[in-house]
mmCIF file of C-alpha atoms in Angstrom:
data_model
loop_
_atom_site.group_PDB
_atom_site.id
_atom_site.type_symbol
_atom_site.label_atom_id
_atom_site.label_comp_id
_atom_site.label_asym_id
_atom_site.label_seq_id
_atom_site.Cartn_x
_atom_site.Cartn_y
_atom_site.Cartn_z
ATOM 1 C CA UNK A 1 -3.144 1.681 180.005
ATOM 2 C CA UNK A 2 -2.289 3.142 176.613
ATOM 3 C CA UNK A 3 0.900 5.204 176.417
ATOM 4 C CA UNK A 4 0.127 8.517 174.747
ATOM 5 C CA UNK A 5 2.202 11.292 173.245
ATOM 6 C CA UNK A 6 1.739 15.058 173.396
ATOM 7 C CA UNK A 7 3.760 16.959 170.799
ATOM 8 C CA UNK A 8 2.433 20.501 171.183
ATOM 9 C CA UNK A 9 3.930 21.692 174.462
ATOM 10 C CA UNK A 10 5.517 25.056 175.228
ATOM 11 C CA UNK A 11 8.266 25.723 177.759
ATOM 12 C CA UNK A 12 7.914 29.477 177.531
ATOM 13 C CA UNK A 13 6.509 30.158 181.012
ATOM 14 C CA UNK A 14 9.635 28.832 182.715
ATOM 15 C CA UNK A 15 13.413 28.633 182.340
ATOM 16 C CA UNK A 16 15.246 26.494 179.806
ATOM 17 C CA UNK A 17 16.362 23.929 182.377
ATOM 18 C CA UNK A 18 16.099 20.156 182.759
ATOM 19 C CA UNK A 19 14.210 20.712 186.019
ATOM 20 C CA UNK A 20 11.491 22.586 184.134
ATOM 21 C CA UNK A 21 11.348 19.828 181.489
ATOM 22 C CA UNK A 22 10.898 17.246 184.257
ATOM 23 C CA UNK A 23 7.809 19.027 185.555
ATOM 24 C CA UNK A 24 6.064 18.539 182.199
ATOM 25 C CA UNK A 25 7.012 14.864 182.102
ATOM 26 C CA UNK A 26 5.809 14.321 185.668
ATOM 27 C CA UNK A 27 2.430 15.917 184.955
ATOM 28 C CA UNK A 28 2.111 14.046 181.673
ATOM 29 C CA UNK A 29 2.628 10.677 183.358
ATOM 30 C CA UNK A 30 -0.456 11.312 185.467
ATOM 31 C CA UNK A 31 -2.446 11.222 182.205
ATOM 32 C CA UNK A 32 -0.523 8.341 180.574
ATOM 33 C CA UNK A 33 1.535 10.716 178.406
ATOM 34 C CA UNK A 34 4.855 8.899 178.134
ATOM 35 C CA UNK A 35 6.523 11.123 175.524
ATOM 36 C CA UNK A 36 6.446 14.894 175.123
ATOM 37 C CA UNK A 37 7.389 16.949 172.120
ATOM 38 C CA UNK A 38 8.420 20.490 172.950
ATOM 39 C CA UNK A 39 7.358 22.969 170.299
ATOM 40 C CA UNK A 40 8.361 26.475 171.234
ATOM 41 C CA UNK A 41 6.840 29.335 169.261
ATOM 42 C CA UNK A 42 9.348 30.329 166.619
ATOM 43 C CA UNK A 43 8.565 34.013 167.166
ATOM 44 C CA UNK A 44 10.217 33.851 170.597
ATOM 45 C CA UNK A 45 13.677 33.542 169.016
ATOM 46 C CA UNK A 46 15.645 36.578 167.903
ATOM 47 C CA UNK A 47 17.182 34.499 165.098
ATOM 48 C CA UNK A 48 13.696 34.328 163.519
ATOM 49 C CA UNK A 49 12.777 38.032 163.596
ATOM 50 C CA UNK A 50 12.949 38.283 159.826
ATOM 51 C CA UNK A 51 10.192 35.696 159.396
ATOM 52 C CA UNK A 52 7.497 38.079 160.647
ATOM 53 C CA UNK A 53 8.843 41.454 159.593
ATOM 54 C CA UNK A 54 6.154 44.011 158.964
ATOM 55 C CA UNK A 55 5.798 47.766 159.370
ATOM 56 C CA UNK A 56 2.422 47.203 161.029
ATOM 57 C CA UNK A 57 1.163 45.694 164.298
ATOM 58 C CA UNK A 58 2.390 42.194 163.447
ATOM 59 C CA UNK A 59 5.990 43.337 163.209
ATOM 60 C CA UNK A 60 5.827 45.345 166.417
ATOM 61 C CA UNK A 61 4.124 42.499 168.318
ATOM 62 C CA UNK A 62 6.821 40.025 167.325
ATOM 63 C CA UNK A 63 9.677 42.445 167.890
ATOM 64 C CA UNK A 64 8.724 42.735 171.551
ATOM 65 C CA UNK A 65 8.717 38.950 172.042
ATOM 66 C CA UNK A 66 11.778 37.800 170.085
ATOM 67 C CA UNK A 67 14.092 37.657 173.085
ATOM 68 C CA UNK A 68 15.228 34.016 173.315
ATOM 69 C CA UNK A 69 18.116 32.138 171.718
ATOM 70 C CA UNK A 70 17.018 29.155 169.637
ATOM 71 C CA UNK A 71 20.411 27.516 170.158
ATOM 72 C CA UNK A 72 19.805 27.500 173.914
ATOM 73 C CA UNK A 73 16.390 25.886 173.395
ATOM 74 C CA UNK A 74 17.751 23.195 171.086
ATOM 75 C CA UNK A 75 20.664 22.447 173.391
ATOM 76 C CA UNK A 76 18.315 21.955 176.341
ATOM 77 C CA UNK A 77 16.114 19.474 174.510
ATOM 78 C CA UNK A 78 19.002 17.614 172.892
ATOM 79 C CA UNK A 79 20.882 17.366 176.201
ATOM 80 C CA UNK A 80 17.747 16.084 177.947
ATOM 81 C CA UNK A 81 17.328 13.496 175.186
ATOM 82 C CA UNK A 82 20.889 12.281 175.756
ATOM 83 C CA UNK A 83 20.067 11.879 179.446
ATOM 84 C CA UNK A 84 17.278 9.486 178.474
ATOM 85 C CA UNK A 85 14.232 11.689 178.872
ATOM 86 C CA UNK A 86 11.400 10.663 176.501
ATOM 87 C CA UNK A 87 11.118 13.931 174.606
ATOM 88 C CA UNK A 88 11.242 15.226 171.044
ATOM 89 C CA UNK A 89 12.449 18.482 169.542
ATOM 90 C CA UNK A 90 9.795 20.428 167.694
ATOM 91 C CA UNK A 91 8.857 23.984 166.856
ATOM 92 C CA UNK A 92 5.630 25.825 166.078
ATOM 93 C CA UNK A 93 5.971 28.238 163.181
ATOM 94 C CA UNK A 94 3.486 30.870 162.037
ATOM 95 C CA UNK A 95 2.923 30.684 158.298
ATOM 96 C CA UNK A 96 3.311 34.132 156.733
ATOM 97 C CA UNK A 97 2.758 33.786 152.949
ATOM 98 C CA UNK A 98 5.185 36.526 151.878
ATOM 99 C CA UNK A 99 8.053 34.924 153.829
ATOM 100 C CA UNK A 100 7.424 31.307 152.812
ATOM 101 C CA UNK A 101 10.885 30.743 151.306
ATOM 102 C CA UNK A 102 12.637 32.192 154.358
ATOM 103 C CA UNK A 103 10.548 30.049 156.716
ATOM 104 C CA UNK A 104 11.334 26.923 154.702
ATOM 105 C CA UNK A 105 15.063 27.617 154.870
ATOM 106 C CA UNK A 106 14.967 28.468 158.573
ATOM 107 C CA UNK A 107 13.317 25.216 159.703
ATOM 108 C CA UNK A 108 15.598 23.123 157.491
ATOM 109 C CA UNK A 109 18.617 24.532 159.287
ATOM 110 C CA UNK A 110 17.859 22.867 162.662
ATOM 111 C CA UNK A 111 17.540 19.198 163.791
ATOM 112 C CA UNK A 112 13.808 19.173 164.526
ATOM 113 C CA UNK A 113 11.921 15.907 164.907
ATOM 114 C CA UNK A 114 8.856 17.651 163.498
ATOM 115 C CA UNK A 115 7.646 21.124 162.552
ATOM 116 C CA UNK A 116 4.168 22.358 163.466
ATOM 117 C CA UNK A 117 2.574 24.863 161.113
ATOM 118 C CA UNK A 118 -0.067 27.325 162.225
ATOM 119 C CA UNK A 119 -1.866 30.395 160.958
ATOM 120 C CA UNK A 120 -2.311 33.099 163.601
ATOM 121 C CA UNK A 121 -2.216 36.187 161.398
ATOM 122 C CA UNK A 122 -4.194 37.471 158.440
ATOM 123 C CA UNK A 123 -1.981 40.322 157.361
ATOM 124 C CA UNK A 124 -1.676 42.426 160.505
ATOM 125 C CA UNK A 125 -4.798 40.972 162.117
ATOM 126 C CA UNK A 126 -3.877 38.609 164.948
ATOM 127 C CA UNK A 127 -7.333 37.065 164.929
ATOM 128 C CA UNK A 128 -6.807 34.655 167.863
ATOM 129 C CA UNK A 129 -4.948 37.174 170.007
ATOM 130 C CA UNK A 130 -6.901 39.060 172.715
ATOM 131 C CA UNK A 131 -4.843 42.153 171.885
ATOM 132 C CA UNK A 132 -6.592 42.323 168.490
ATOM 133 C CA UNK A 133 -10.050 41.034 169.427
ATOM 134 C CA UNK A 134 -11.794 44.386 168.880
ATOM 135 C CA UNK A 135 -11.122 44.117 165.132
ATOM 136 C CA UNK A 136 -13.660 41.289 164.958
ATOM 137 C CA UNK A 137 -16.395 43.899 165.501
ATOM 138 C CA UNK A 138 -15.809 45.360 162.036
ATOM 139 C CA UNK A 139 -15.112 42.054 160.300
ATOM 140 C CA UNK A 140 -17.366 39.989 158.045
ATOM 141 C CA UNK A 141 -17.069 36.607 159.761
ATOM 142 C CA UNK A 142 -17.696 34.497 156.663
ATOM 143 C CA UNK A 143 -15.149 36.425 154.572
ATOM 144 C CA UNK A 144 -12.623 36.184 157.404
ATOM 145 C CA UNK A 145 -13.119 32.415 157.553
ATOM 146 C CA UNK A 146 -12.593 32.158 153.794
ATOM 147 C CA UNK A 147 -9.422 34.244 154.021
ATOM 148 C CA UNK A 148 -8.122 32.147 156.921
ATOM 149 C CA UNK A 149 -8.660 28.806 155.195
ATOM 150 C CA UNK A 150 -7.064 30.076 151.985
ATOM 151 C CA UNK A 151 -3.922 30.962 153.917
ATOM 152 C CA UNK A 152 -4.063 27.659 155.794
ATOM 153 C CA UNK A 153 -4.331 25.738 152.515
ATOM 154 C CA UNK A 154 -1.270 27.577 151.211
ATOM 155 C CA UNK A 155 0.558 26.630 154.408
ATOM 156 C CA UNK A 156 -0.309 22.987 153.838
ATOM 157 C CA UNK A 157 0.897 23.087 150.231
ATOM 158 C CA UNK A 158 4.129 24.891 151.203
ATOM 159 C CA UNK A 159 5.818 21.619 152.152
ATOM 160 C CA UNK A 160 7.289 23.217 155.260
ATOM 161 C CA UNK A 161 5.229 21.465 157.920
ATOM 162 C CA UNK A 162 4.738 17.962 159.302
ATOM 163 C CA UNK A 163 1.735 18.818 161.481
ATOM 164 C CA UNK A 164 -0.994 21.408 160.950
ATOM 165 C CA UNK A 165 -2.080 22.832 164.293
ATOM 166 C CA UNK A 166 -5.600 23.672 165.545
ATOM 167 C CA UNK A 167 -7.121 23.702 162.065
ATOM 168 C CA UNK A 168 -10.114 25.891 162.944
ATOM 169 C CA UNK A 169 -8.521 28.135 165.562
ATOM 170 C CA UNK A 170 -10.335 30.958 163.747
ATOM 171 C CA UNK A 171 -13.342 30.083 165.978
ATOM 172 C CA UNK A 172 -11.393 30.630 169.225
ATOM 173 C CA UNK A 173 -13.485 33.562 170.517
ATOM 174 C CA UNK A 174 -16.767 32.024 169.386
ATOM 175 C CA UNK A 175 -17.118 33.852 166.051
ATOM 176 C CA UNK A 176 -18.896 31.447 163.698
ATOM 177 C CA UNK A 177 -20.626 31.640 160.352
ATOM 178 C CA UNK A 178 -23.913 29.956 159.475
ATOM 179 C CA UNK A 179 -22.835 29.481 155.873
ATOM 180 C CA UNK A 180 -21.840 26.033 154.623
ATOM 181 C CA UNK A 181 -18.069 25.617 154.721
ATOM 182 C CA UNK A 182 -17.951 21.929 153.786
ATOM 183 C CA UNK A 183 -16.447 22.637 150.298
ATOM 184 C CA UNK A 184 -13.678 24.629 152.027
ATOM 185 C CA UNK A 185 -13.070 21.849 154.545
ATOM 186 C CA UNK A 186 -12.908 19.311 151.730
ATOM 187 C CA UNK A 187 -10.316 21.461 149.967
ATOM 188 C CA UNK A 188 -8.223 21.560 153.161
ATOM 189 C CA UNK A 189 -8.425 17.776 153.581
ATOM 190 C CA UNK A 190 -7.466 17.212 149.928
ATOM 191 C CA UNK A 191 -4.460 19.493 150.370
ATOM 192 C CA UNK A 192 -3.392 17.577 153.478
ATOM 193 C CA UNK A 193 -3.702 14.270 151.652
ATOM 194 C CA UNK A 194 -1.616 15.507 148.717
ATOM 195 C CA UNK A 195 0.994 17.085 150.978
ATOM 196 C CA UNK A 196 1.147 14.103 153.341
ATOM 197 C CA UNK A 197 0.820 16.130 156.519
ATOM 198 C CA UNK A 198 -0.681 15.199 159.866
ATOM 199 C CA UNK A 199 -3.728 16.996 161.295
ATOM 200 C CA UNK A 200 -3.744 18.025 164.922
ATOM 201 C CA UNK A 201 -6.736 17.324 167.142
ATOM 202 C CA UNK A 202 -6.230 19.862 169.904
ATOM 203 C CA UNK A 203 -7.802 19.913 173.330
ATOM 204 C CA UNK A 204 -6.724 23.552 173.756
ATOM 205 C CA UNK A 205 -10.060 24.734 172.393
ATOM 206 C CA UNK A 206 -11.766 23.307 175.473
ATOM 207 C CA UNK A 207 -9.780 25.819 177.548
ATOM 208 C CA UNK A 208 -10.634 28.766 175.270
ATOM 209 C CA UNK A 209 -13.806 30.890 175.031
ATOM 210 C CA UNK A 210 -15.191 28.695 172.240
ATOM 211 C CA UNK A 211 -15.103 25.673 174.582
ATOM 212 C CA UNK A 212 -14.659 23.111 171.791
ATOM 213 C CA UNK A 213 -12.007 20.709 170.559
ATOM 214 C CA UNK A 214 -10.222 21.719 167.367
ATOM 215 C CA UNK A 215 -11.210 20.802 164.694
ATOM 216 C CA UNK A 216 -15.016 20.751 164.422
ATOM 217 C CA UNK A 217 -17.007 17.609 163.538
ATOM 218 C CA UNK A 218 -17.547 18.904 159.982
ATOM 219 C CA UNK A 219 -13.790 19.078 159.471
ATOM 220 C CA UNK A 220 -13.248 15.700 161.123
ATOM 221 C CA UNK A 221 -15.640 14.122 158.614
ATOM 222 C CA UNK A 222 -13.500 15.415 155.750
ATOM 223 C CA UNK A 223 -10.278 14.327 157.440
ATOM 224 C CA UNK A 224 -11.696 10.817 157.728
ATOM 225 C CA UNK A 225 -12.968 10.840 154.133
ATOM 226 C CA UNK A 226 -9.411 11.512 152.960
ATOM 227 C CA UNK A 227 -7.778 9.317 155.637
ATOM 228 C CA UNK A 228 -5.630 12.129 156.983
ATOM 229 C CA UNK A 229 -3.328 10.961 159.807
ATOM 230 C CA UNK A 230 -4.019 12.528 163.190
ATOM 231 C CA UNK A 231 -2.148 13.518 166.312
ATOM 232 C CA UNK A 232 -3.771 14.512 169.610
ATOM 233 C CA UNK A 233 -2.089 17.475 171.316
ATOM 234 C CA UNK A 234 -2.791 19.731 174.279
ATOM 235 C CA UNK A 235 -1.005 22.959 173.277
ATOM 236 C CA UNK A 236 0.077 23.113 176.923
ATOM 237 C CA UNK A 237 1.857 26.244 178.086
ATOM 238 C CA UNK A 238 2.235 24.962 181.648
ATOM 239 C CA UNK A 239 2.979 21.498 183.072
ATOM 240 C CA UNK A 240 -0.525 20.878 184.452
ATOM 241 C CA UNK A 241 -2.054 21.085 180.959
ATOM 242 C CA UNK A 242 0.025 18.277 179.404
ATOM 243 C CA UNK A 243 -2.360 15.584 178.196
ATOM 244 C CA UNK A 244 -5.326 17.536 179.485
ATOM 245 C CA UNK A 245 -8.699 16.261 178.213
ATOM 246 C CA UNK A 246 -7.020 13.522 176.166
ATOM 247 C CA UNK A 247 -9.754 11.128 177.312
ATOM 248 C CA UNK A 248 -12.316 13.353 175.561
ATOM 249 C CA UNK A 249 -10.112 13.700 172.494
ATOM 250 C CA UNK A 250 -9.636 9.942 172.189
ATOM 251 C CA UNK A 251 -13.380 9.371 172.366
ATOM 252 C CA UNK A 252 -13.894 12.143 169.812
ATOM 253 C CA UNK A 253 -11.331 10.742 167.363
ATOM 254 C CA UNK A 254 -12.635 7.186 167.676
ATOM 255 C CA UNK A 255 -16.192 8.356 167.017
ATOM 256 C CA UNK A 256 -15.134 9.221 163.458
ATOM 257 C CA UNK A 257 -13.527 5.825 162.911
ATOM 258 C CA UNK A 258 -9.866 6.691 163.441
ATOM 259 C CA UNK A 259 -7.796 3.857 164.906
ATOM 260 C CA UNK A 260 -4.240 5.253 164.850
ATOM 261 C CA UNK A 261 -2.316 8.349 165.849
ATOM 262 C CA UNK A 262 0.963 9.800 164.547
ATOM 263 C CA UNK A 263 4.289 10.374 166.161
ATOM 264 C CA UNK A 264 7.521 11.692 164.680
ATOM 265 C CA UNK A 265 11.260 11.294 164.683
ATOM 266 C CA UNK A 266 13.707 13.210 162.514
ATOM 267 C CA UNK A 267 10.862 14.553 160.340
ATOM 268 C CA UNK A 268 9.463 11.060 159.626
ATOM 269 C CA UNK A 269 6.020 9.938 160.748
ATOM 270 C CA UNK A 270 5.089 6.684 162.440
ATOM 271 C CA UNK A 271 1.848 5.328 163.880
ATOM 272 C CA UNK A 272 0.496 3.694 167.008
ATOM 273 C CA UNK A 273 -2.924 2.174 167.680
ATOM 274 C CA UNK A 274 -5.496 3.714 169.949
#
């Protein structure tokens, strides 16, 4: 049985304890996940409040959630590593264009094995957040997609991130455009090739309203055309979702001709065969 890795896992629904870490490892083993990378949302830490500051809804939303100490999180993971647990220290960071320099400095300050980049906000529109879903009713879907992928491309070129998460999370609630986006997807893949970043294939979409793996087949074609390295992740927020639907993701990835997946250590990428 192949030993897999899952590097997009959140501890946030439980305490920062070794016992809670063990629960994720135990559930992962049931699905042949032998190594877990914990990637807490950066917005949960009060030390990162300045990375999302805004006078609008985005600022208020983050202010309410920035209650944890990043030093406590890092200590937990590093201590568990020293005890021999097969885990890695990661973080998921929202890319906010106006605070790019501050984000870059912030992530360089800590001993992460990898940094996951994601776009969850277009200005003050939290497009994948149920709290902001009503705004979709007044949005032009095609224009919103274009705006999203422009920001995502800037995130890729920023040089901040090792992994780009759920590339087409913009579709999470099922909003899709009939217009051809292949030139946009090609631009994203080219940016990833130039920036030497890894693309995430996420099974989280199967648990969302859209009911699909991220990214779509059209994006996967471009990722293969430009030989972008991949990682399969679950985006688990609870132990029972670690490695969930990895069998489907492996079949999906192989169907496009991919034969390897990424893993990371101290911000360097390595590969294993699938």
